[in-house]
Amino acid sequence: ETGVTQSPTHLIKTRGQQVTLRCSSQSGHNTVSWYQQALGQGPQFIFQYYREEENGRGNFPPRFSGLQFPNYSSELNVNALELDDSALYLCASSYGTPGEGGELFFGEGSRLTVL
Amino acid sequence: GQNIDQPTEMTATEGAIVQINCTYQTSGFNGLFWYQQHAGEAPTFLSYNVLDGLEEKGRFSSFLSRSKGYSYLLLKELQMKDSASYLCAVSDYKLSFGAGTTVTVRA
């Protein structure tokens, strides 16, 4: 167990709705990143936060947004949900970024189904 | 951008050895990670290579050639519990993952 916890574990939404996913980082970690994993695919980078500032973003539209709080917990918000947003959303925390050799510790993920 | 390729599936027998290859073409490179992911679970860290050569960790070894854009993960003495997806990921400030290789270990 990595110490990264995510909630909720499963949820079902309908098209057009909004969703907020939450992540509690492992103690001592100052970087959190979010990934989207579609079935049968590898995780795709959404964005990364370091000390409450976004410091990198993948190829996702602005309706994907996030926050990192002073205690290094984080939220992922998705507005105007589309069917293709159905996926496993993984939160990962690290001390430093992967570019600095920081190992990512992943949570168990939040599985979102959009109907 | 990042382009990372690895085989989709591999099957091997318990006790055997399997080598999972990964090739990459990237705009930035600070190292290569391998993660294991069991179905329905989070990815877990296996190895990290930043310099060329072989890193050995128990039954798992990982190799990197930066000039060739190539890495492999070697799984020895396969056990049934090694049945999982293995993800190759290249790091710059983030991780860029391949689609994963599903390894099935048969008795």
JSON list of N, CA, C and O in Angstrom, two decimals, chain A residues 39-85:
[
{"chain": "A", "resi": 39, "resn": "LEU", "atom": "N", "xyz": [-9.54, 1.84, -20.69]},
{"chain": "A", "resi": 39, "resn": "LEU", "atom": "CA", "xyz": [-9.44, 0.38, -20.63]},
{"chain": "A", "resi": 39, "resn": "LEU", "atom": "C", "xyz": [-8.45, -0.13, -21.67]},
{"chain": "A", "resi": 39, "resn": "LEU", "atom": "O", "xyz": [-8.53, 0.24, -22.85]},
{"chain": "A", "resi": 40, "resn": "GLY", "atom": "N", "xyz": [-7.48, -0.92, -21.24]},
{"chain": "A", "resi": 40, "resn": "GLY", "atom": "CA", "xyz": [-6.52, -1.50, -22.16]},
{"chain": "A", "resi": 40, "resn": "GLY", "atom": "C", "xyz": [-5.43, -0.56, -22.62]},
{"chain": "A", "resi": 40, "resn": "GLY", "atom": "O", "xyz": [-4.64, -0.91, -23.51]},
{"chain": "A", "resi": 41, "resn": "GLN", "atom": "N", "xyz": [-5.35, 0.62, -22.03]},
{"chain": "A", "resi": 41, "resn": "GLN", "atom": "CA", "xyz": [-4.34, 1.60, -22.41]},
{"chain": "A", "resi": 41, "resn": "GLN", "atom": "C", "xyz": [-3.44, 1.94, -21.23]},
{"chain": "A", "resi": 41, "resn": "GLN", "atom": "O", "xyz": [-3.76, 1.63, -20.08]},
{"chain": "A", "resi": 42, "resn": "GLY", "atom": "N", "xyz": [-2.33, 2.58, -21.53]},
{"chain": "A", "resi": 42, "resn": "GLY", "atom": "CA", "xyz": [-1.50, 3.09, -20.46]},
{"chain": "A", "resi": 42, "resn": "GLY", "atom": "C", "xyz": [-2.04, 4.41, -19.93]},
{"chain": "A", "resi": 42, "resn": "GLY", "atom": "O", "xyz": [-2.85, 5.06, -20.58]},
{"chain": "A", "resi": 43, "resn": "PRO", "atom": "N", "xyz": [-1.63, 4.80, -18.74]},
{"chain": "A", "resi": 43, "resn": "PRO", "atom": "CA", "xyz": [-2.07, 6.08, -18.19]},
{"chain": "A", "resi": 43, "resn": "PRO", "atom": "C", "xyz": [-1.62, 7.25, -19.06]},
{"chain": "A", "resi": 43, "resn": "PRO", "atom": "O", "xyz": [-0.49, 7.26, -19.55]},
{"chain": "A", "resi": 44, "resn": "GLN", "atom": "N", "xyz": [-2.50, 8.24, -19.21]},
{"chain": "A", "resi": 44, "resn": "GLN", "atom": "CA", "xyz": [-2.19, 9.45, -19.96]},
{"chain": "A", "resi": 44, "resn": "GLN", "atom": "C", "xyz": [-2.13, 10.63, -18.99]},
{"chain": "A", "resi": 44, "resn": "GLN", "atom": "O", "xyz": [-3.05, 10.84, -18.20]},
{"chain": "A", "resi": 45, "resn": "PHE", "atom": "N", "xyz": [-1.06, 11.40, -19.11]},
{"chain": "A", "resi": 45, "resn": "PHE", "atom": "CA", "xyz": [-0.81, 12.52, -18.20]},
{"chain": "A", "resi": 45, "resn": "PHE", "atom": "C", "xyz": [-1.84, 13.62, -18.41]},
{"chain": "A", "resi": 45, "resn": "PHE", "atom": "O", "xyz": [-2.03, 14.09, -19.53]},
{"chain": "A", "resi": 46, "resn": "ILE", "atom": "N", "xyz": [-2.47, 14.05, -17.31]},
{"chain": "A", "resi": 46, "resn": "ILE", "atom": "CA", "xyz": [-3.43, 15.16, -17.38]},
{"chain": "A", "resi": 46, "resn": "ILE", "atom": "C", "xyz": [-2.73, 16.45, -16.95]},
{"chain": "A", "resi": 46, "resn": "ILE", "atom": "O", "xyz": [-2.63, 17.40, -17.73]},
{"chain": "A", "resi": 47, "resn": "PHE", "atom": "N", "xyz": [-2.27, 16.50, -15.71]},
{"chain": "A", "resi": 47, "resn": "PHE", "atom": "CA", "xyz": [-1.50, 17.64, -15.23]},
{"chain": "A", "resi": 47, "resn": "PHE", "atom": "C", "xyz": [-0.79, 17.28, -13.93]},
{"chain": "A", "resi": 47, "resn": "PHE", "atom": "O", "xyz": [-1.01, 16.23, -13.34]},
{"chain": "A", "resi": 48, "resn": "GLN", "atom": "N", "xyz": [0.08, 18.20, -13.53]},
{"chain": "A", "resi": 48, "resn": "GLN", "atom": "CA", "xyz": [0.91, 17.99, -12.35]},
{"chain": "A", "resi": 48, "resn": "GLN", "atom": "C", "xyz": [0.95, 19.27, -11.53]},
{"chain": "A", "resi": 48, "resn": "GLN", "atom": "O", "xyz": [0.97, 20.38, -12.09]},
{"chain": "A", "resi": 49, "resn": "TYR", "atom": "N", "xyz": [0.97, 19.12, -10.21]},
{"chain": "A", "resi": 49, "resn": "TYR", "atom": "CA", "xyz": [1.06, 20.26, -9.30]},
{"chain": "A", "resi": 49, "resn": "TYR", "atom": "C", "xyz": [2.26, 20.10, -8.38]},
{"chain": "A", "resi": 49, "resn": "TYR", "atom": "O", "xyz": [2.55, 19.01, -7.88]},
{"chain": "A", "resi": 50, "resn": "TYR", "atom": "N", "xyz": [2.94, 21.22, -8.20]},
{"chain": "A", "resi": 50, "resn": "TYR", "atom": "CA", "xyz": [4.07, 21.26, -7.29]},
{"chain": "A", "resi": 50, "resn": "TYR", "atom": "C", "xyz": [3.88, 22.47, -6.40]},
{"chain": "A", "resi": 50, "resn": "TYR", "atom": "O", "xyz": [3.79, 23.60, -6.89]},
{"chain": "A", "resi": 51, "resn": "ARG", "atom": "N", "xyz": [3.78, 22.22, -5.11]},
{"chain": "A", "resi": 51, "resn": "ARG", "atom": "CA", "xyz": [3.59, 23.30, -4.14]},
{"chain": "A", "resi": 51, "resn": "ARG", "atom": "C", "xyz": [2.47, 24.23, -4.56]},
{"chain": "A", "resi": 51, "resn": "ARG", "atom": "O", "xyz": [2.64, 25.45, -4.61]},
{"chain": "A", "resi": 52, "resn": "GLU", "atom": "N", "xyz": [1.33, 23.62, -4.88]},
{"chain": "A", "resi": 52, "resn": "GLU", "atom": "CA", "xyz": [0.06, 24.30, -5.16]},
{"chain": "A", "resi": 52, "resn": "GLU", "atom": "C", "xyz": [0.01, 25.00, -6.52]},
{"chain": "A", "resi": 52, "resn": "GLU", "atom": "O", "xyz": [-1.00, 25.63, -6.83]},
{"chain": "A", "resi": 53, "resn": "GLU", "atom": "N", "xyz": [1.05, 24.89, -7.32]},
{"chain": "A", "resi": 53, "resn": "GLU", "atom": "CA", "xyz": [1.06, 25.50, -8.65]},
{"chain": "A", "resi": 53, "resn": "GLU", "atom": "C", "xyz": [1.08, 24.42, -9.72]},
{"chain": "A", "resi": 53, "resn": "GLU", "atom": "O", "xyz": [1.84, 23.44, -9.62]},
{"chain": "A", "resi": 54, "resn": "GLU", "atom": "N", "xyz": [0.27, 24.61, -10.77]},
{"chain": "A", "resi": 54, "resn": "GLU", "atom": "CA", "xyz": [0.33, 23.68, -11.89]},
{"chain": "A", "resi": 54, "resn": "GLU", "atom": "C", "xyz": [1.66, 23.89, -12.62]},
{"chain": "A", "resi": 54, "resn": "GLU", "atom": "O", "xyz": [1.97, 25.01, -13.04]},
{"chain": "A", "resi": 55, "resn": "ASN", "atom": "N", "xyz": [2.42, 22.84, -12.80]},
{"chain": "A", "resi": 55, "resn": "ASN", "atom": "CA", "xyz": [3.72, 22.98, -13.48]},
{"chain": "A", "resi": 55, "resn": "ASN", "atom": "C", "xyz": [3.86, 22.03, -14.65]},
{"chain": "A", "resi": 55, "resn": "ASN", "atom": "O", "xyz": [4.96, 21.65, -15.02]},
{"chain": "A", "resi": 56, "resn": "GLY", "atom": "N", "xyz": [2.73, 21.67, -15.23]},
{"chain": "A", "resi": 56, "resn": "GLY", "atom": "CA", "xyz": [2.77, 20.87, -16.44]},
{"chain": "A", "resi": 56, "resn": "GLY", "atom": "C", "xyz": [1.38, 20.36, -16.74]},
{"chain": "A", "resi": 56, "resn": "GLY", "atom": "O", "xyz": [0.62, 20.05, -15.83]},
{"chain": "A", "resi": 57, "resn": "ARG", "atom": "N", "xyz": [1.06, 20.28, -18.04]},
{"chain": "A", "resi": 57, "resn": "ARG", "atom": "CA", "xyz": [-0.27, 19.86, -18.44]},
{"chain": "A", "resi": 57, "resn": "ARG", "atom": "C", "xyz": [-0.16, 19.04, -19.71]},
{"chain": "A", "resi": 57, "resn": "ARG", "atom": "O", "xyz": [0.62, 19.38, -20.62]},
{"chain": "A", "resi": 58, "resn": "GLY", "atom": "N", "xyz": [-0.92, 17.97, -19.78]},
{"chain": "A", "resi": 58, "resn": "GLY", "atom": "CA", "xyz": [-0.96, 17.15, -20.98]},
{"chain": "A", "resi": 58, "resn": "GLY", "atom": "C", "xyz": [-2.00, 17.65, -21.95]},
{"chain": "A", "resi": 58, "resn": "GLY", "atom": "O", "xyz": [-2.54, 18.76, -21.80]},
{"chain": "A", "resi": 59, "resn": "ASN", "atom": "N", "xyz": [-2.32, 16.85, -22.94]},
{"chain": "A", "resi": 59, "resn": "ASN", "atom": "CA", "xyz": [-3.22, 17.25, -24.01]},
{"chain": "A", "resi": 59, "resn": "ASN", "atom": "C", "xyz": [-4.68, 17.01, -23.61]},
{"chain": "A", "resi": 59, "resn": "ASN", "atom": "O", "xyz": [-5.37, 16.18, -24.20]},
{"chain": "A", "resi": 60, "resn": "PHE", "atom": "N", "xyz": [-5.12, 17.74, -22.63]},
{"chain": "A", "resi": 60, "resn": "PHE", "atom": "CA", "xyz": [-6.50, 17.65, -22.16]},
{"chain": "A", "resi": 60, "resn": "PHE", "atom": "C", "xyz": [-7.13, 19.03, -22.22]},
{"chain": "A", "resi": 60, "resn": "PHE", "atom": "O", "xyz": [-6.46, 20.03, -21.97]},
{"chain": "A", "resi": 61, "resn": "PRO", "atom": "N", "xyz": [-8.44, 19.08, -22.54]},
{"chain": "A", "resi": 61, "resn": "PRO", "atom": "CA", "xyz": [-9.10, 20.38, -22.68]},
{"chain": "A", "resi": 61, "resn": "PRO", "atom": "C", "xyz": [-9.25, 21.10, -21.34]},
{"chain": "A", "resi": 61, "resn": "PRO", "atom": "O", "xyz": [-9.11, 20.48, -20.28]},
{"chain": "A", "resi": 62, "resn": "PRO", "atom": "N", "xyz": [-9.57, 22.40, -21.38]},
{"chain": "A", "resi": 62, "resn": "PRO", "atom": "CA", "xyz": [-9.66, 23.19, -20.15]},
{"chain": "A", "resi": 62, "resn": "PRO", "atom": "C", "xyz": [-10.75, 22.73, -19.20]},
{"chain": "A", "resi": 62, "resn": "PRO", "atom": "O", "xyz": [-10.72, 23.10, -18.02]},
{"chain": "A", "resi": 63, "resn": "ARG", "atom": "N", "xyz": [-11.70, 21.95, -19.67]},
{"chain": "A", "resi": 63, "resn": "ARG", "atom": "CA", "xyz": [-12.74, 21.48, -18.75]},
{"chain": "A", "resi": 63, "resn": "ARG", "atom": "C", "xyz": [-12.18, 20.49, -17.71]},
{"chain": "A", "resi": 63, "resn": "ARG", "atom": "O", "xyz": [-12.87, 20.14, -16.76]},
{"chain": "A", "resi": 64, "resn": "PHE", "atom": "N", "xyz": [-10.95, 20.08, -17.92]},
{"chain": "A", "resi": 64, "resn": "PHE", "atom": "CA", "xyz": [-10.21, 19.33, -16.89]},
{"chain": "A", "resi": 64, "resn": "PHE", "atom": "C", "xyz": [-9.40, 20.35, -16.09]},
{"chain": "A", "resi": 64, "resn": "PHE", "atom": "O", "xyz": [-8.52, 21.02, -16.66]},
{"chain": "A", "resi": 65, "resn": "SER", "atom": "N", "xyz": [-9.68, 20.46, -14.82]},
{"chain": "A", "resi": 65, "resn": "SER", "atom": "CA", "xyz": [-8.95, 21.42, -14.00]},
{"chain": "A", "resi": 65, "resn": "SER", "atom": "C", "xyz": [-8.62, 20.78, -12.66]},
{"chain": "A", "resi": 65, "resn": "SER", "atom": "O", "xyz": [-9.18, 19.74, -12.30]},
{"chain": "A", "resi": 66, "resn": "GLY", "atom": "N", "xyz": [-7.69, 21.41, -11.94]},
{"chain": "A", "resi": 66, "resn": "GLY", "atom": "CA", "xyz": [-7.27, 20.80, -10.69]},
{"chain": "A", "resi": 66, "resn": "GLY", "atom": "C", "xyz": [-6.85, 21.82, -9.66]},
{"chain": "A", "resi": 66, "resn": "GLY", "atom": "O", "xyz": [-6.77, 23.03, -9.93]},
{"chain": "A", "resi": 67, "resn": "LEU", "atom": "N", "xyz": [-6.62, 21.31, -8.49]},
{"chain": "A", "resi": 67, "resn": "LEU", "atom": "CA", "xyz": [-6.13, 22.12, -7.38]},
{"chain": "A", "resi": 67, "resn": "LEU", "atom": "C", "xyz": [-5.20, 21.26, -6.53]},
{"chain": "A", "resi": 67, "resn": "LEU", "atom": "O", "xyz": [-5.41, 20.05, -6.42]},
{"chain": "A", "resi": 68, "resn": "GLN", "atom": "N", "xyz": [-4.22, 21.91, -5.92]},
{"chain": "A", "resi": 68, "resn": "GLN", "atom": "CA", "xyz": [-3.44, 21.25, -4.88]},
{"chain": "A", "resi": 68, "resn": "GLN", "atom": "C", "xyz": [-3.52, 22.15, -3.65]},
{"chain": "A", "resi": 68, "resn": "GLN", "atom": "O", "xyz": [-3.35, 23.37, -3.76]},
{"chain": "A", "resi": 69, "resn": "PHE", "atom": "N", "xyz": [-3.75, 21.57, -2.51]},
{"chain": "A", "resi": 69, "resn": "PHE", "atom": "CA", "xyz": [-3.96, 22.32, -1.28]},
{"chain": "A", "resi": 69, "resn": "PHE", "atom": "C", "xyz": [-2.67, 22.37, -0.46]},
{"chain": "A", "resi": 69, "resn": "PHE", "atom": "O", "xyz": [-1.73, 21.62, -0.71]},
{"chain": "A", "resi": 70, "resn": "PRO", "atom": "N", "xyz": [-2.62, 23.26, 0.54]},
{"chain": "A", "resi": 70, "resn": "PRO", "atom": "CA", "xyz": [-1.39, 23.40, 1.34]},
{"chain": "A", "resi": 70, "resn": "PRO", "atom": "C", "xyz": [-0.92, 22.10, 1.98]},
{"chain": "A", "resi": 70, "resn": "PRO", "atom": "O", "xyz": [0.27, 21.93, 2.25]},
{"chain": "A", "resi": 71, "resn": "ASN", "atom": "N", "xyz": [-1.85, 21.19, 2.26]},
{"chain": "A", "resi": 71, "resn": "ASN", "atom": "CA", "xyz": [-1.43, 19.90, 2.84]},
{"chain": "A", "resi": 71, "resn": "ASN", "atom": "C", "xyz": [-1.07, 18.89, 1.75]},
{"chain": "A", "resi": 71, "resn": "ASN", "atom": "O", "xyz": [-0.91, 17.71, 2.04]},
{"chain": "A", "resi": 72, "resn": "TYR", "atom": "N", "xyz": [-0.97, 19.39, 0.51]},
{"chain": "A", "resi": 72, "resn": "TYR", "atom": "CA", "xyz": [-0.56, 18.62, -0.67]},
{"chain": "A", "resi": 72, "resn": "TYR", "atom": "C", "xyz": [-1.62, 17.64, -1.15]},
{"chain": "A", "resi": 72, "resn": "TYR", "atom": "O", "xyz": [-1.36, 16.88, -2.09]},
{"chain": "A", "resi": 73, "resn": "SER", "atom": "N", "xyz": [-2.82, 17.66, -0.55]},
{"chain": "A", "resi": 73, "resn": "SER", "atom": "CA", "xyz": [-3.91, 16.90, -1.16]},
{"chain": "A", "resi": 73, "resn": "SER", "atom": "C", "xyz": [-4.34, 17.61, -2.43]},
{"chain": "A", "resi": 73, "resn": "SER", "atom": "O", "xyz": [-3.94, 18.75, -2.70]},
{"chain": "A", "resi": 74, "resn": "SER", "atom": "N", "xyz": [-5.14, 16.94, -3.23]},
{"chain": "A", "resi": 74, "resn": "SER", "atom": "CA", "xyz": [-5.44, 17.48, -4.55]},
{"chain": "A", "resi": 74, "resn": "SER", "atom": "C", "xyz": [-6.84, 17.09, -5.00]},
{"chain": "A", "resi": 74, "resn": "SER", "atom": "O", "xyz": [-7.44, 16.14, -4.48]},
{"chain": "A", "resi": 75, "resn": "GLU", "atom": "N", "xyz": [-7.36, 17.87, -5.94]},
{"chain": "A", "resi": 75, "resn": "GLU", "atom": "CA", "xyz": [-8.64, 17.58, -6.58]},
{"chain": "A", "resi": 75, "resn": "GLU", "atom": "C", "xyz": [-8.48, 17.64, -8.09]},
{"chain": "A", "resi": 75, "resn": "GLU", "atom": "O", "xyz": [-7.68, 18.42, -8.61]},
{"chain": "A", "resi": 76, "resn": "LEU", "atom": "N", "xyz": [-9.25, 16.79, -8.76]},
{"chain": "A", "resi": 76, "resn": "LEU", "atom": "CA", "xyz": [-9.39, 16.86, -10.21]},
{"chain": "A", "resi": 76, "resn": "LEU", "atom": "C", "xyz": [-10.86, 17.14, -10.49]},
{"chain": "A", "resi": 76, "resn": "LEU", "atom": "O", "xyz": [-11.73, 16.41, -9.99]},
{"chain": "A", "resi": 77, "resn": "ASN", "atom": "N", "xyz": [-11.14, 18.18, -11.24]},
{"chain": "A", "resi": 77, "resn": "ASN", "atom": "CA", "xyz": [-12.50, 18.53, -11.62]},
{"chain": "A", "resi": 77, "resn": "ASN", "atom": "C", "xyz": [-12.66, 18.37, -13.13]},
{"chain": "A", "resi": 77, "resn": "ASN", "atom": "O", "xyz": [-11.79, 18.79, -13.89]},
{"chain": "A", "resi": 78, "resn": "VAL", "atom": "N", "xyz": [-13.76, 17.76, -13.51]},
{"chain": "A", "resi": 78, "resn": "VAL", "atom": "CA", "xyz": [-14.08, 17.65, -14.92]},
{"chain": "A", "resi": 78, "resn": "VAL", "atom": "C", "xyz": [-15.48, 18.18, -15.14]},
{"chain": "A", "resi": 78, "resn": "VAL", "atom": "O", "xyz": [-16.43, 17.69, -14.52]},
{"chain": "A", "resi": 79, "resn": "ASN", "atom": "N", "xyz": [-15.60, 19.18, -16.00]},
{"chain": "A", "resi": 79, "resn": "ASN", "atom": "CA", "xyz": [-16.90, 19.77, -16.33]},
{"chain": "A", "resi": 79, "resn": "ASN", "atom": "C", "xyz": [-17.42, 19.21, -17.64]},
{"chain": "A", "resi": 79, "resn": "ASN", "atom": "O", "xyz": [-16.66, 18.66, -18.44]},
{"chain": "A", "resi": 80, "resn": "ALA", "atom": "N", "xyz": [-18.73, 19.37, -17.83]},
{"chain": "A", "resi": 80, "resn": "ALA", "atom": "CA", "xyz": [-19.37, 18.99, -19.09]},
{"chain": "A", "resi": 80, "resn": "ALA", "atom": "C", "xyz": [-18.93, 17.61, -19.54]},
{"chain": "A", "resi": 80, "resn": "ALA", "atom": "O", "xyz": [-18.36, 17.43, -20.63]},
{"chain": "A", "resi": 81, "resn": "LEU", "atom": "N", "xyz": [-19.15, 16.62, -18.70]},
{"chain": "A", "resi": 81, "resn": "LEU", "atom": "CA", "xyz": [-18.68, 15.26, -18.95]},
{"chain": "A", "resi": 81, "resn": "LEU", "atom": "C", "xyz": [-19.14, 14.72, -20.30]},
{"chain": "A", "resi": 81, "resn": "LEU", "atom": "O", "xyz": [-20.29, 14.93, -20.72]},
{"chain": "A", "resi": 82, "resn": "GLU", "atom": "N", "xyz": [-18.22, 14.00, -20.95]},
{"chain": "A", "resi": 82, "resn": "GLU", "atom": "CA", "xyz": [-18.51, 13.33, -22.22]},
{"chain": "A", "resi": 82, "resn": "GLU", "atom": "C", "xyz": [-18.34, 11.83, -22.02]},
{"chain": "A", "resi": 82, "resn": "GLU", "atom": "O", "xyz": [-17.66, 11.38, -21.08]},
{"chain": "A", "resi": 83, "resn": "LEU", "atom": "N", "xyz": [-18.94, 11.05, -22.93]},
{"chain": "A", "resi": 83, "resn": "LEU", "atom": "CA", "xyz": [-18.86, 9.60, -22.81]},
{"chain": "A", "resi": 83, "resn": "LEU", "atom": "C", "xyz": [-17.41, 9.12, -22.77]},
{"chain": "A", "resi": 83, "resn": "LEU", "atom": "O", "xyz": [-17.07, 8.18, -22.04]},
{"chain": "A", "resi": 84, "resn": "ASP", "atom": "N", "xyz": [-16.55, 9.78, -23.57]},
{"chain": "A", "resi": 84, "resn": "ASP", "atom": "CA", "xyz": [-15.14, 9.36, -23.65]},
{"chain": "A", "resi": 84, "resn": "ASP", "atom": "C", "xyz": [-14.36, 9.66, -22.37]},
{"chain": "A", "resi": 84, "resn": "ASP", "atom": "O", "xyz": [-13.19, 9.25, -22.26]},
{"chain": "A", "resi": 85, "resn": "ASP", "atom": "N", "xyz": [-14.96, 10.37, -21.44]},
{"chain": "A", "resi": 85, "resn": "ASP", "atom": "CA", "xyz": [-14.29, 10.62, -20.16]},
{"chain": "A", "resi": 85, "resn": "ASP", "atom": "C", "xyz": [-14.35, 9.39, -19.25]},
{"chain": "A", "resi": 85, "resn": "ASP", "atom": "O", "xyz": [-13.71, 9.38, -18.19]}
]
